[in-house]
Coordinates of C-alpha atoms in Angstrom, one line a residue:
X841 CA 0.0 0.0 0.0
X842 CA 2.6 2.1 0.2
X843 CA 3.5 1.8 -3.0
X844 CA 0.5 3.3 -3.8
X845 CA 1.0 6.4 -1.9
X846 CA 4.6 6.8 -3.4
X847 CA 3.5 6.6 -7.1
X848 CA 1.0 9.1 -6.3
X849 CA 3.7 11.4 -5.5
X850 CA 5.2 10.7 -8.6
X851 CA 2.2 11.8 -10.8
X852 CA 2.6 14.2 -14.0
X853 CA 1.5 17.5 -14.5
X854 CA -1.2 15.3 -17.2
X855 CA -3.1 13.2 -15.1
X856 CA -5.9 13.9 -13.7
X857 CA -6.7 16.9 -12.1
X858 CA -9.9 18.7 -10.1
X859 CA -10.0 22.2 -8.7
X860 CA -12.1 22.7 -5.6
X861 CA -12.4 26.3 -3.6
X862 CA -11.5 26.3 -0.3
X863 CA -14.2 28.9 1.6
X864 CA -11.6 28.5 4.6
X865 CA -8.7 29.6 3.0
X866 CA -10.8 31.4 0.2
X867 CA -8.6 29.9 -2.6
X868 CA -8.6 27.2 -5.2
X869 CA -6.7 24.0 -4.3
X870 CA -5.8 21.3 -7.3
X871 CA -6.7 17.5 -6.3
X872 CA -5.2 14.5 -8.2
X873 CA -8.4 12.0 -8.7
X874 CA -7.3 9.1 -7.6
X875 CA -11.0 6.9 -8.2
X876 CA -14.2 6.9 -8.8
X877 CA -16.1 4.3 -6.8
X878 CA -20.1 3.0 -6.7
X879 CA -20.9 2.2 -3.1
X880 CA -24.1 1.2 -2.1
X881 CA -25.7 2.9 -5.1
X882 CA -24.0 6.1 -4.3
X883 CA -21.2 7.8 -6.4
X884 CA -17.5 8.7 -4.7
X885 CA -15.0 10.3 -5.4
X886 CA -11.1 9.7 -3.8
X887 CA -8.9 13.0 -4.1
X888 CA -5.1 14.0 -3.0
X889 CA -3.8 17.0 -2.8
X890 CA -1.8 18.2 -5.8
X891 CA 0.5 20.1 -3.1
X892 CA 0.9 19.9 0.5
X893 CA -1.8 21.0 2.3
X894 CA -1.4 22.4 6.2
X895 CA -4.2 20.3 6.9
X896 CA -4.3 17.0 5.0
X897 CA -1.2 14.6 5.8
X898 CA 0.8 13.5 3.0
X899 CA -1.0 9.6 3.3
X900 CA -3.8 11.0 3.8
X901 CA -6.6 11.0 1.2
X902 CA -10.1 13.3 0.9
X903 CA -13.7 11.3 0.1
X904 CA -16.3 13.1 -1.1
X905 CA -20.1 11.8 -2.1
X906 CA -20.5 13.1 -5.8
X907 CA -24.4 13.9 -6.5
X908 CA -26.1 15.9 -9.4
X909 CA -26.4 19.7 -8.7
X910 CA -28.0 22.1 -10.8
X911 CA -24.6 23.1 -12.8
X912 CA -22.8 19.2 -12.9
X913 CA -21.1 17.2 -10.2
X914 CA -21.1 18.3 -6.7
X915 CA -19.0 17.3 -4.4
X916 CA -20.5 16.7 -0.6
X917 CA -18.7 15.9 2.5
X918 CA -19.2 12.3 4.4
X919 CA -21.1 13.0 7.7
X920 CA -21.4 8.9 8.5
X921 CA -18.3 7.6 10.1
X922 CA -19.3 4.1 8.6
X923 CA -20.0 5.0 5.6
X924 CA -17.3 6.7 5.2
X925 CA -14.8 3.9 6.4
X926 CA -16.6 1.9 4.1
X927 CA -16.0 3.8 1.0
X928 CA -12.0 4.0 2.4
X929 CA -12.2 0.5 2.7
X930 CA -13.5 -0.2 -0.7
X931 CA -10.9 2.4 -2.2
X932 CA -8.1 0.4 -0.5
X933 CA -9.2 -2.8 -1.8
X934 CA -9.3 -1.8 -5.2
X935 CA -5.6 -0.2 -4.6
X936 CA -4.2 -3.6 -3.4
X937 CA -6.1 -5.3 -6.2
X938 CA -4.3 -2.9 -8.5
X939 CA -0.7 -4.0 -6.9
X940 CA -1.7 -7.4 -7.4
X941 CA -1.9 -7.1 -11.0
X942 CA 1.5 -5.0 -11.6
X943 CA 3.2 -7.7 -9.2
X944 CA 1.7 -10.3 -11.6
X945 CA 3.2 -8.6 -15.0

């Protein structure tokens, strides 16, 4: 798994990228998207930083529900602890399922 986190560091300029605002810092912050996951019917999406943040730790990943809003995707914070350790979870199995396969090749 920690692998994972070290390629991530690694990532180009190319790859994917989302811009959220931040109203506490009252600034635009670029996230690499690192998934898209379906859990329980429900839409996620797994974002790190693009730079250190004072608040996020470099292993640490955000998790945000996506639903429709009136101008696209919209990106809404996970009140539920379990559901929200179940969406981690979910995120991490896919991860080592993705090591598998490169230590396979």
């Amino acid at each position: 798994m920690a692998d994972f986190f070290e390629d991530q560091n690694n990532m180009e300029e190319d790859d994917d990228i989302i811009t959220l605002y931040n109203e506490e810092r009252d600034c635009d912050e670029d996230f690499y998207h690192l998934a898209t996951l379906d859990v329980d019917d429900k839409w996620f999406v797994v974002l790190k930083p693009v730079e250190e943040l004072p608040d996020i730790a470099e292993d640490e990943v955000l998790i945000y529900e996506v639903r429709d809003g009136e101008d696209g995707d919209v990106f809404v914070a996970i009140e539920d602890e379990a559901l929200l350790q179940k969406v981690f979870d979910e995120f991490m199995a896919e991860v080592e399922s993705l090591e598998d396969e490169e230590g396979e090749e």
